């Protein structure tokens, strides 16, 4: 492991995960690396969970506040949630154990736009960062850090934390060295300057993370894989959604609003996103660019076959096969991928300048185009808004996609009124289900309602939506955005009471 820890002074700070975890005390705010199951600390959180469980068994309360880049994995969020060791969590999560405790009211959770986390930390909105725990590929002779498979908010955590614990993970590919672009030019208002990035492939920073060596209190050696995200082949519904998007993009090219190179793509995570990426290759596109958050297996494939010429992100999220492909061809990918801090990968200034095409999933949309990305039936959080708002509000084109029904048809993806709103109708341009797509640009609320119902709703729910809207047109208090306020959320209430929106 000495080839990974090349700073002699930091070799002397090596210790076990248990000893490092013992440095964390109840009530601390701990910032950890990690973004969508990549680059998170593997050993210290698990050792900390054991110590928390022992403290609780002895009658002591031991909880901490945790900040990350985005979601992590069972070895971090999962183990700490299970032992009741999390007081507050932000800004995004996906672990089932953590989700359950949040929805049971046992853990406070703050769901925020990912681009805001770093600057809000600098503003002091979250208080002091007591300890940062950061996974890296290695430590260089001068003490600078070779970032891991995600960057996320690591630059900010290292800058702002009172103390730092470093996990050096042998299993992370040494070939990641040189793939990162860490920008140190941000400043607090009123001293901010334009960020001089005009193409996804631009490098405006440095390959390594700086750290004040005097703040490093522990170096822990690990040898463990990232959470391996299973890569499922797109199903029939996802392929239909992808086909509708391709039809729309063909129309945009014919209209002259985009060329056959499109504009830089941002894609969310999941089966629909992978289906859309596969559809781009199937559609004959070549030489595209991506300015996004996450590199999935599907994007690796598009880079390999030339569909995508270059991709900028802040993290990987790969399956076991994807990791093997990346490691085997790391020199090839290092020339075509750059990983940035998430304050840059998601920066509104850059998203707007580049004109990104934002492709994101949703839980539901209402007939006026308001989108719920986070809460089932308005109150049961799934994951979080992530970076979708950073791109949807600021991109050239905002697209939200979902199947028209869920739970074997018991839930409609198109409803009279969204039970929770993450993206307002003002930020939504295109909605797609397997039924079709609705281009909402230039339409009034009533025009949107008719089009969304006609194009997107499942046949079992379309008559119900048409009936609701017709009665709302007649009986609503106002006729600009017609709603029956006593009935607008009745579909969700029916689901709570019966398990089916149709009953």
Short mmCIF file of C-alpha atoms in Angstrom, two decimals:
data_model
loop_
_atom_site.label_atom_id
_atom_site.label_comp_id
_atom_site.label_asym_id
_atom_site.label_seq_id
_atom_site.Cartn_x
_atom_site.Cartn_y
_atom_site.Cartn_z
CA UNK A 1 0.00 0.00 0.00
CA UNK A 2 3.01 2.31 0.33
CA UNK A 3 2.80 2.97 -3.39
CA UNK A 4 -0.61 4.56 -2.67
CA UNK A 5 0.58 6.61 0.35
CA UNK A 6 3.65 8.47 -0.89
CA UNK A 7 3.80 11.20 1.78
CA UNK A 8 6.12 10.02 4.54
CA UNK A 9 4.46 12.05 7.27
CA UNK A 10 1.04 10.64 6.50
CA UNK A 11 2.37 7.07 6.56
CA UNK A 12 2.85 7.66 10.28
CA UNK A 13 -0.85 8.54 10.70
CA UNK A 14 -2.05 5.14 9.54
CA UNK A 15 -4.41 3.42 11.94
CA UNK A 16 -7.26 0.93 11.97
CA UNK A 17 -10.79 1.84 10.99
CA UNK A 18 -11.81 1.21 14.61
CA UNK A 19 -9.25 3.66 15.96
CA UNK A 20 -10.26 6.28 13.38
CA UNK A 21 -13.97 5.81 14.14
CA UNK A 22 -13.26 6.37 17.84
CA UNK A 23 -12.26 9.95 16.95
CA UNK A 24 -15.88 10.69 16.03
CA UNK A 25 -18.00 11.84 18.96
CA UNK A 26 -21.78 12.10 19.51
CA UNK A 27 -23.36 15.25 18.11
CA UNK A 28 -20.66 15.88 15.52
CA UNK A 29 -21.34 16.96 11.97
CA UNK A 30 -19.44 14.55 9.72
CA UNK A 31 -19.03 15.16 5.98
CA UNK A 32 -18.29 12.07 3.93
CA UNK A 33 -17.29 11.41 0.35
CA UNK A 34 -19.61 9.48 -1.95
CA UNK A 35 -21.98 10.07 -4.84
CA UNK A 36 -24.47 7.46 -6.15
CA UNK A 37 -22.68 4.53 -4.57
CA UNK A 38 -19.18 5.48 -5.72
CA UNK A 39 -16.18 6.82 -3.86
CA UNK A 40 -17.65 6.63 -0.35
CA UNK A 41 -15.62 5.57 2.72
CA UNK A 42 -15.97 1.82 3.22
CA UNK A 43 -14.40 0.98 6.59
CA UNK A 44 -14.73 3.84 9.06
CA UNK A 45 -18.55 4.12 8.87
CA UNK A 46 -18.90 0.39 9.55
CA UNK A 47 -16.56 0.59 12.52
CA UNK A 48 -18.45 3.64 13.73
CA UNK A 49 -21.76 1.75 13.54
CA UNK A 50 -20.36 -0.96 15.83
CA UNK A 51 -19.28 1.67 18.36
CA UNK A 52 -22.66 3.41 18.16
CA UNK A 53 -24.47 0.14 18.78
CA UNK A 54 -22.31 -0.52 21.83
CA UNK A 55 -22.96 2.98 23.16
CA UNK A 56 -26.72 2.55 22.73
CA UNK A 57 -26.59 -0.81 24.50
CA UNK A 58 -24.85 0.92 27.40
CA UNK A 59 -27.60 3.52 27.59
CA UNK A 60 -25.77 6.37 25.82
CA UNK A 61 -27.14 8.35 22.90
CA UNK A 62 -24.77 8.42 19.93
CA UNK A 63 -25.96 10.15 16.78
CA UNK A 64 -24.29 12.35 14.21
CA UNK A 65 -25.31 14.64 11.38
CA UNK A 66 -24.13 13.35 7.97
CA UNK A 67 -23.48 15.33 4.80
CA UNK A 68 -22.32 13.71 1.55
CA UNK A 69 -22.30 14.40 -2.17
CA UNK A 70 -25.38 12.29 -2.87
CA UNK A 71 -26.43 8.71 -2.04
CA UNK A 72 -23.84 6.25 -0.74
CA UNK A 73 -24.27 2.55 0.07
CA UNK A 74 -25.25 0.01 2.75
CA UNK A 75 -21.73 0.20 4.22
CA UNK A 76 -22.37 3.85 5.11
CA UNK A 77 -26.00 4.97 5.08
CA UNK A 78 -27.34 1.47 5.70
CA UNK A 79 -25.27 0.46 8.73
CA UNK A 80 -25.52 3.84 10.43
CA UNK A 81 -29.28 4.01 9.90
CA UNK A 82 -29.83 0.49 11.22
CA UNK A 83 -28.10 1.25 14.53
CA UNK A 84 -29.97 4.53 14.96
CA UNK A 85 -26.80 6.58 14.56
CA UNK A 86 -28.04 9.32 12.22
CA UNK A 87 -29.66 12.47 13.57
CA UNK A 88 -29.82 14.42 10.30
CA UNK A 89 -28.96 13.45 6.73
CA UNK A 90 -28.52 15.55 3.61
CA UNK A 91 -28.64 16.11 0.63
CA UNK A 92 -29.75 12.85 -1.11
CA UNK A 93 -30.17 9.19 -0.24
CA UNK A 94 -31.27 5.87 -1.70
CA UNK A 95 -30.59 3.26 1.00
CA UNK A 96 -33.73 1.26 1.98
CA UNK A 97 -32.92 1.17 5.71
CA UNK A 98 -32.27 4.91 5.78
CA UNK A 99 -35.40 5.60 3.74
CA UNK A 100 -37.56 3.60 6.16
CA UNK A 101 -36.28 5.43 9.22
CA UNK A 102 -36.78 8.80 7.50
CA UNK A 103 -40.35 7.92 6.56
CA UNK A 104 -40.99 6.55 10.06
CA UNK A 105 -40.00 9.95 11.42
CA UNK A 106 -36.88 8.71 13.21
CA UNK A 107 -34.28 10.62 11.14
CA UNK A 108 -34.45 14.20 9.93
CA UNK A 109 -33.74 14.51 6.23
CA UNK A 110 -33.04 17.64 4.20
CA UNK A 111 -33.56 17.19 0.46
CA UNK A 112 -31.87 19.98 -1.50
CA UNK A 113 -30.54 20.80 -4.95
CA UNK A 114 -27.10 19.22 -5.27
CA UNK A 115 -25.53 22.35 -6.70
CA UNK A 116 -26.36 24.22 -3.49
CA UNK A 117 -24.67 21.96 -0.95
CA UNK A 118 -21.11 23.28 -1.29
CA UNK A 119 -22.04 26.95 -1.36
CA UNK A 120 -24.48 26.59 1.54
CA UNK A 121 -21.68 24.97 3.54
CA UNK A 122 -19.41 27.91 2.74
CA UNK A 123 -22.21 30.30 3.71
CA UNK A 124 -22.33 28.60 7.11
CA UNK A 125 -25.93 27.42 6.75
CA UNK A 126 -25.15 23.95 8.15
CA UNK A 127 -22.83 24.98 10.95
CA UNK A 128 -19.31 23.70 11.48
CA UNK A 129 -18.01 20.54 9.80
CA UNK A 130 -16.23 18.71 12.60
CA UNK A 131 -14.73 15.82 10.62
CA UNK A 132 -14.50 14.89 6.94
CA UNK A 133 -14.04 11.26 5.90
CA UNK A 134 -12.82 11.07 2.31
CA UNK A 135 -11.96 8.07 0.14
CA UNK A 136 -9.07 8.54 -2.29
CA UNK A 137 -7.06 6.48 -4.74
CA UNK A 138 -3.81 7.64 -3.21
CA UNK A 139 -1.80 10.34 -1.47
CA UNK A 140 0.97 12.01 -3.48
CA UNK A 141 4.40 13.01 -2.24
CA UNK A 142 3.30 16.59 -1.61
CA UNK A 143 0.23 15.47 0.34
CA UNK A 144 -2.28 16.22 -2.37
CA UNK A 145 -4.95 13.57 -2.91
CA UNK A 146 -5.79 11.51 -6.00
CA UNK A 147 -9.61 11.52 -6.10
CA UNK A 148 -11.58 8.31 -6.24
CA UNK A 149 -14.50 7.17 -8.43
CA UNK A 150 -16.54 10.19 -7.38
CA UNK A 151 -15.66 13.77 -6.52
CA UNK A 152 -18.93 15.17 -5.18
CA UNK A 153 -18.37 17.75 -2.43
CA UNK A 154 -14.94 16.44 -1.37
CA UNK A 155 -13.13 19.71 -2.12
CA UNK A 156 -15.49 21.60 0.16
CA UNK A 157 -15.36 18.98 2.92
CA UNK A 158 -11.54 19.07 2.91
CA UNK A 159 -11.49 22.86 2.97
CA UNK A 160 -14.15 23.34 5.64
CA UNK A 161 -13.67 20.44 8.07
CA UNK A 162 -11.83 20.94 11.35
CA UNK A 163 -10.25 17.48 10.98
CA UNK A 164 -9.89 14.93 8.17
CA UNK A 165 -9.82 11.14 8.01
CA UNK A 166 -8.56 9.68 4.73
CA UNK A 167 -9.44 6.22 3.46
CA UNK A 168 -6.98 5.03 0.80
CA UNK A 169 -8.74 2.31 -1.19
CA UNK A 170 -6.45 -0.14 -2.96
CA UNK A 171 -9.33 -1.48 -5.01
CA UNK A 172 -9.95 1.82 -6.77
CA UNK A 173 -8.10 1.85 -10.09
CA UNK A 174 -4.79 3.72 -10.11
CA UNK A 175 -5.78 4.62 -13.66
CA UNK A 176 -8.18 7.22 -12.24
CA UNK A 177 -5.12 9.42 -11.71
CA UNK A 178 -5.45 12.34 -14.11
CA UNK A 179 -9.18 11.93 -14.83
CA UNK A 180 -10.31 14.65 -12.44
CA UNK A 181 -10.64 18.42 -12.77
CA UNK A 182 -10.84 20.15 -9.38
CA UNK A 183 -11.69 23.83 -9.71
CA UNK A 184 -10.47 26.19 -6.98
CA UNK A 185 -11.72 29.44 -8.49
CA UNK A 186 -15.05 29.81 -6.71
CA UNK A 187 -15.57 32.62 -4.20
CA UNK A 188 -18.27 33.97 -1.93
CA UNK A 189 -20.50 36.86 -3.02
CA UNK A 190 -19.81 39.65 -3.83
CA UNK A 191 -16.43 38.48 -5.10
CA UNK A 192 -17.51 35.80 -7.56
CA UNK A 193 -16.11 35.67 -11.09
CA UNK A 194 -17.43 33.93 -14.22
CA UNK A 195 -16.49 30.26 -14.45
CA UNK A 196 -14.60 29.98 -17.72
CA UNK A 197 -15.91 26.66 -18.98
CA UNK A 198 -17.51 26.75 -22.43
CA UNK A 199 -17.35 23.10 -23.55
CA UNK A 200 -17.87 19.86 -21.58
CA UNK A 201 -14.27 18.80 -22.30
CA UNK A 202 -12.70 22.01 -20.94
CA UNK A 203 -10.35 21.61 -18.01
CA UNK A 204 -10.31 24.63 -15.72
CA UNK A 205 -8.77 23.20 -12.55
CA UNK A 206 -6.23 20.65 -11.38
CA UNK A 207 -6.21 16.83 -11.21
CA UNK A 208 -5.77 16.61 -7.44
CA UNK A 209 -7.46 17.62 -4.20
CA UNK A 210 -5.57 19.96 -1.90
CA UNK A 211 -5.68 19.41 1.86
CA UNK A 212 -4.11 21.03 4.87
CA UNK A 213 -1.94 18.11 6.05
CA UNK A 214 -2.08 19.33 9.63
CA UNK A 215 -5.83 18.60 9.67
CA UNK A 216 -5.41 14.91 8.76
CA UNK A 217 -5.88 12.92 11.98
CA UNK A 218 -6.02 9.42 10.50
CA UNK A 219 -5.19 7.47 7.36
CA UNK A 220 -7.03 4.17 6.95
CA UNK A 221 -6.06 1.57 4.34
CA UNK A 222 -8.96 -0.24 2.68
CA UNK A 223 -9.49 -2.74 -0.12
CA UNK A 224 -13.18 -2.82 -0.94
CA UNK A 225 -15.35 -2.27 -4.03
CA UNK A 226 -17.88 0.45 -4.63
CA UNK A 227 -21.52 -0.53 -4.36
CA UNK A 228 -22.08 -2.40 -7.60
CA UNK A 229 -25.22 -1.06 -9.26
CA UNK A 230 -26.97 -3.84 -11.15
CA UNK A 231 -27.41 -2.99 -14.81
CA UNK A 232 -30.78 -4.23 -16.06
CA UNK A 233 -31.59 -4.39 -19.73
CA UNK A 234 -34.30 -1.84 -20.63
CA UNK A 235 -37.83 -3.24 -20.51
CA UNK A 236 -40.55 -2.68 -23.12
CA UNK A 237 -41.96 0.38 -21.33
CA UNK A 238 -38.56 2.05 -21.05
CA UNK A 239 -37.85 1.36 -24.72
CA UNK A 240 -41.15 2.97 -25.73
CA UNK A 241 -40.27 6.06 -23.70
CA UNK A 242 -36.87 6.16 -25.40
CA UNK A 243 -38.49 5.85 -28.83
CA UNK A 244 -40.81 8.78 -28.09
CA UNK A 245 -37.83 10.90 -27.07
CA UNK A 246 -36.01 9.98 -30.28
CA UNK A 247 -39.08 11.00 -32.31
CA UNK A 248 -39.13 14.34 -30.53
CA UNK A 249 -35.39 14.93 -31.07
CA UNK A 250 -35.76 14.13 -34.75
CA UNK A 251 -38.40 16.86 -34.93
CA UNK A 252 -36.13 19.34 -33.17
CA UNK A 253 -33.36 18.66 -35.68
CA UNK A 254 -35.72 19.04 -38.63
CA UNK A 255 -37.00 22.34 -37.20
CA UNK A 256 -33.44 23.66 -36.91
CA UNK A 257 -33.57 24.11 -33.14
CA UNK A 258 -30.75 21.57 -32.75
CA UNK A 259 -28.22 19.92 -35.03
CA UNK A 260 -27.61 16.18 -35.27
CA UNK A 261 -24.97 16.68 -32.54
CA UNK A 262 -27.82 17.81 -30.25
CA UNK A 263 -26.61 19.73 -27.16
CA UNK A 264 -24.75 18.44 -24.08
CA UNK A 265 -26.82 15.72 -22.45
CA UNK A 266 -27.63 15.34 -18.78
CA UNK A 267 -29.14 12.00 -17.85
CA UNK A 268 -30.50 10.75 -14.55
CA UNK A 269 -29.91 7.27 -13.15
CA UNK A 270 -31.97 4.14 -13.74
CA UNK A 271 -33.51 1.86 -16.33
CA UNK A 272 -35.28 4.62 -18.27
CA UNK A 273 -32.07 6.64 -18.46
CA UNK A 274 -30.17 3.61 -19.74
CA UNK A 275 -32.90 2.91 -22.29
CA UNK A 276 -32.69 6.49 -23.54
CA UNK A 277 -28.91 6.24 -23.87
CA UNK A 278 -29.24 2.97 -25.77
CA UNK A 279 -31.84 4.61 -27.99
CA UNK A 280 -29.38 7.34 -28.97
CA UNK A 281 -26.97 4.72 -30.25
CA UNK A 282 -29.80 2.91 -32.01
CA UNK A 283 -30.91 6.21 -33.56
CA UNK A 284 -27.59 6.66 -35.32
CA UNK A 285 -26.27 9.63 -33.34
CA UNK A 286 -22.51 10.11 -33.29
CA UNK A 287 -20.06 12.47 -31.62
CA UNK A 288 -22.43 13.75 -28.93
CA UNK A 289 -21.28 15.27 -25.65
CA UNK A 290 -22.56 14.85 -22.09
CA UNK A 291 -22.44 17.32 -19.22
CA UNK A 292 -24.03 15.36 -16.46
CA UNK A 293 -23.67 14.01 -12.92
CA UNK A 294 -23.19 10.26 -13.29
CA UNK A 295 -21.54 7.88 -15.74
CA UNK A 296 -23.51 4.60 -15.93
CA UNK A 297 -22.78 1.43 -17.88
CA UNK A 298 -24.92 2.70 -20.73
CA UNK A 299 -22.82 5.83 -21.15
CA UNK A 300 -19.60 3.80 -21.15
CA UNK A 301 -21.05 1.86 -24.06
CA UNK A 302 -21.88 5.04 -25.95
CA UNK A 303 -18.37 6.38 -25.41
CA UNK A 304 -16.93 3.08 -26.60
CA UNK A 305 -18.95 3.07 -29.83
CA UNK A 306 -18.47 6.79 -30.54
CA UNK A 307 -22.06 7.87 -29.93
CA UNK A 308 -20.69 10.12 -27.19
CA UNK A 309 -17.34 11.74 -27.87
CA UNK A 310 -16.82 13.20 -24.40
CA UNK A 311 -18.55 13.10 -21.01
CA UNK A 312 -18.19 15.37 -17.99
CA UNK A 313 -19.62 14.18 -14.66
CA UNK A 314 -18.91 14.07 -10.94
CA UNK A 315 -19.20 10.31 -10.38
CA UNK A 316 -19.43 6.82 -11.78
CA UNK A 317 -22.29 4.44 -10.99
CA UNK A 318 -21.31 1.14 -12.57
CA UNK A 319 -22.22 -2.52 -12.37
CA UNK A 320 -19.61 -5.20 -11.79
CA UNK A 321 -19.34 -5.63 -15.56
CA UNK A 322 -19.08 -1.86 -16.00
CA UNK A 323 -16.25 -1.61 -13.49
CA UNK A 324 -14.40 -4.44 -15.25
CA UNK A 325 -14.86 -2.69 -18.61
CA UNK A 326 -13.64 0.62 -17.23
CA UNK A 327 -10.59 -0.86 -15.50
CA UNK A 328 -9.61 -2.85 -18.58
CA UNK A 329 -9.79 0.22 -20.81
CA UNK A 330 -9.03 2.99 -18.33
CA UNK A 331 -6.50 4.72 -20.61
CA UNK A 332 -9.14 4.98 -23.35
CA UNK A 333 -11.77 6.39 -20.99
CA UNK A 334 -9.39 8.80 -19.27
CA UNK A 335 -9.11 10.69 -22.57
CA UNK A 336 -12.90 10.93 -22.91
CA UNK A 337 -14.21 11.41 -19.35
CA UNK A 338 -13.57 14.07 -16.74
CA UNK A 339 -14.86 14.02 -13.15
CA UNK A 340 -15.49 17.40 -11.49
CA UNK A 341 -16.72 18.68 -8.15
CA UNK A 342 -20.51 18.64 -8.05
CA UNK A 343 -20.66 22.39 -7.51
CA UNK A 344 -19.25 22.60 -11.08
CA UNK A 345 -20.94 19.56 -12.65
CA UNK A 346 -24.32 20.95 -11.52
CA UNK A 347 -23.59 24.66 -11.65
CA UNK A 348 -26.58 26.66 -13.01
CA UNK A 349 -24.28 29.12 -14.79
CA UNK A 350 -22.62 26.32 -16.73
CA UNK A 351 -25.80 24.36 -17.42
CA UNK A 352 -27.35 27.45 -18.96
CA UNK A 353 -24.23 28.43 -20.92
CA UNK A 354 -23.80 24.96 -22.39
CA UNK A 355 -27.51 24.59 -23.17
CA UNK A 356 -27.89 21.17 -21.61
CA UNK A 357 -30.70 18.78 -22.53
CA UNK A 358 -31.94 17.60 -19.14
CA UNK A 359 -33.35 14.05 -19.11
CA UNK A 360 -34.79 13.05 -15.74
CA UNK A 361 -37.30 10.67 -14.22
CA UNK A 362 -40.31 11.53 -12.11
CA UNK A 363 -42.84 9.92 -9.78
CA UNK A 364 -45.83 11.78 -11.17
CA UNK A 365 -46.89 14.86 -13.10
CA UNK A 366 -50.19 16.66 -12.94
CA UNK A 367 -52.28 17.80 -15.86
CA UNK A 368 -50.64 21.23 -15.81
CA UNK A 369 -47.05 19.95 -15.92
CA UNK A 370 -46.04 20.23 -12.27
CA UNK A 371 -43.64 17.38 -11.52
CA UNK A 372 -43.16 15.36 -8.34
CA UNK A 373 -39.74 13.70 -8.29
CA UNK A 374 -39.44 12.77 -4.65
CA UNK A 375 -42.52 11.88 -2.59
CA UNK A 376 -44.97 9.03 -3.15
CA UNK A 377 -48.50 10.19 -2.25
CA UNK A 378 -47.03 13.49 -1.16
CA UNK A 379 -45.24 12.41 2.01
CA UNK A 380 -43.26 9.18 1.57
CA UNK A 381 -39.85 10.26 0.29
CA UNK A 382 -38.14 7.93 -2.16
CA UNK A 383 -34.67 9.39 -2.79
CA UNK A 384 -34.59 13.14 -3.32
CA UNK A 385 -34.51 15.84 -5.96
CA UNK A 386 -30.81 15.27 -6.62
CA UNK A 387 -29.52 17.41 -9.45
CA UNK A 388 -32.66 17.31 -11.58
CA UNK A 389 -33.64 20.85 -10.61
CA UNK A 390 -30.17 22.22 -11.34
CA UNK A 391 -30.52 21.06 -14.94
CA UNK A 392 -34.27 21.34 -15.55
CA UNK A 393 -34.57 24.99 -14.56
CA UNK A 394 -31.38 26.09 -16.33
CA UNK A 395 -31.07 23.81 -19.35
CA UNK A 396 -32.00 24.43 -22.97
CA UNK A 397 -34.61 21.70 -22.70
CA UNK A 398 -36.13 20.04 -19.62
CA UNK A 399 -37.54 16.53 -20.11
CA UNK A 400 -39.25 14.37 -17.48
CA UNK A 401 -40.05 10.72 -18.13
CA UNK A 402 -42.03 8.00 -16.37
CA UNK A 403 -44.31 5.04 -17.04
CA UNK A 404 -47.94 6.15 -17.12
CA UNK A 405 -48.85 3.75 -14.29
CA UNK A 406 -47.14 2.03 -11.37
CA UNK A 407 -47.96 -0.78 -8.93
CA UNK A 408 -49.66 -2.88 -11.62
CA UNK A 409 -51.89 0.00 -12.63
CA UNK A 410 -52.98 0.98 -9.11
CA UNK A 411 -51.17 4.31 -9.34
CA UNK A 412 -51.41 6.76 -12.22
CA UNK A 413 -48.30 8.69 -13.22
CA UNK A 414 -50.56 11.50 -14.46
CA UNK A 415 -52.85 12.99 -11.81
CA UNK A 416 -55.17 16.01 -11.42
CA UNK A 417 -52.82 17.71 -8.95
CA UNK A 418 -49.30 16.64 -8.02
CA UNK A 419 -49.19 15.55 -4.37
CA UNK A 420 -45.77 17.20 -4.01
CA UNK A 421 -44.08 19.62 -6.41
CA UNK A 422 -40.32 19.61 -7.05
CA UNK A 423 -40.42 21.15 -10.54
CA UNK A 424 -43.16 23.62 -11.30
CA UNK A 425 -44.98 23.87 -14.61
CA UNK A 426 -42.67 26.80 -15.41
CA UNK A 427 -39.65 24.46 -15.51
CA UNK A 428 -41.21 21.60 -17.48
CA UNK A 429 -41.00 21.57 -21.27
CA UNK A 430 -41.46 17.94 -22.31
CA UNK A 431 -43.21 15.06 -20.55
CA UNK A 432 -42.95 11.49 -21.80
CA UNK A 433 -44.63 8.23 -20.85
CA UNK A 434 -44.84 5.01 -22.84
CA UNK A 435 -48.11 6.38 -24.22
CA UNK A 436 -46.44 9.31 -26.00
CA UNK A 437 -44.90 12.72 -25.44
CA UNK A 438 -46.35 16.15 -24.67
CA UNK A 439 -44.43 19.22 -25.83
CA UNK A 440 -45.57 21.91 -23.39
CA UNK A 441 -43.58 24.83 -24.76
CA UNK A 442 -45.68 27.88 -25.51
CA UNK A 443 -48.90 26.45 -24.07
CA UNK A 444 -51.26 27.91 -21.49
CA UNK A 445 -52.32 25.82 -18.46
CA UNK A 446 -55.60 24.69 -20.05
CA UNK A 447 -53.85 23.78 -23.29
CA UNK A 448 -51.29 21.80 -21.31
CA UNK A 449 -54.02 19.91 -19.45
CA UNK A 450 -55.70 18.78 -22.65
CA UNK A 451 -52.41 17.71 -24.28
CA UNK A 452 -51.03 15.89 -21.23
CA UNK A 453 -54.26 13.96 -20.76
CA UNK A 454 -54.50 13.07 -24.44
CA UNK A 455 -50.88 12.07 -25.01
CA UNK A 456 -49.60 10.70 -21.71
CA UNK A 457 -52.36 9.19 -19.61
CA UNK A 458 -52.92 5.44 -19.45
CA UNK A 459 -56.24 4.42 -21.11
CA UNK A 460 -57.68 3.34 -17.75
CA UNK A 461 -57.13 6.79 -16.29
CA UNK A 462 -57.72 9.03 -19.30
CA UNK A 463 -61.55 9.19 -18.93
CA UNK A 464 -61.14 10.01 -15.24
CA UNK A 465 -58.78 12.89 -16.03
CA UNK A 466 -61.03 14.20 -18.80
CA UNK A 467 -64.03 14.12 -16.47
CA UNK A 468 -62.13 15.95 -13.72
CA UNK A 469 -60.90 18.66 -16.08
CA UNK A 470 -64.31 19.19 -17.70
CA UNK A 471 -65.93 19.66 -14.29
CA UNK A 472 -63.09 21.90 -13.14
CA UNK A 473 -63.58 24.09 -16.20
CA UNK A 474 -67.19 24.52 -15.17
CA UNK A 475 -66.99 24.74 -11.38
CA UNK A 476 -63.51 25.92 -10.33
CA UNK A 477 -63.02 29.20 -8.49
CA UNK A 478 -60.87 30.53 -11.33
CA UNK A 479 -60.61 29.44 -14.93
CA UNK A 480 -56.91 30.07 -15.60
CA UNK A 481 -55.72 26.86 -13.93
CA UNK A 482 -59.01 25.09 -13.20
CA UNK A 483 -59.03 22.89 -10.09
CA UNK A 484 -61.68 21.43 -7.83
CA UNK A 485 -59.90 22.02 -4.54
CA UNK A 486 -61.99 19.54 -2.58
CA UNK A 487 -61.22 16.81 -5.10
CA UNK A 488 -57.79 17.59 -6.54
CA UNK A 489 -55.92 15.16 -4.26
CA UNK A 490 -58.71 12.62 -3.92
CA UNK A 491 -56.87 10.14 -6.15
CA UNK A 492 -54.02 10.01 -3.65
CA UNK A 493 -56.44 9.69 -0.74
CA UNK A 494 -58.13 6.76 -2.47
CA UNK A 495 -54.78 5.06 -2.83
CA UNK A 496 -54.05 5.53 0.87
CA UNK A 497 -57.46 4.08 1.79
CA UNK A 498 -57.82 1.31 -0.80
CA UNK A 499 -54.42 0.77 -2.39
CA UNK A 500 -55.79 1.76 -5.82
CA UNK A 501 -56.40 5.20 -7.34
CA UNK A 502 -59.21 3.78 -9.47
CA UNK A 503 -61.44 2.57 -6.64
#
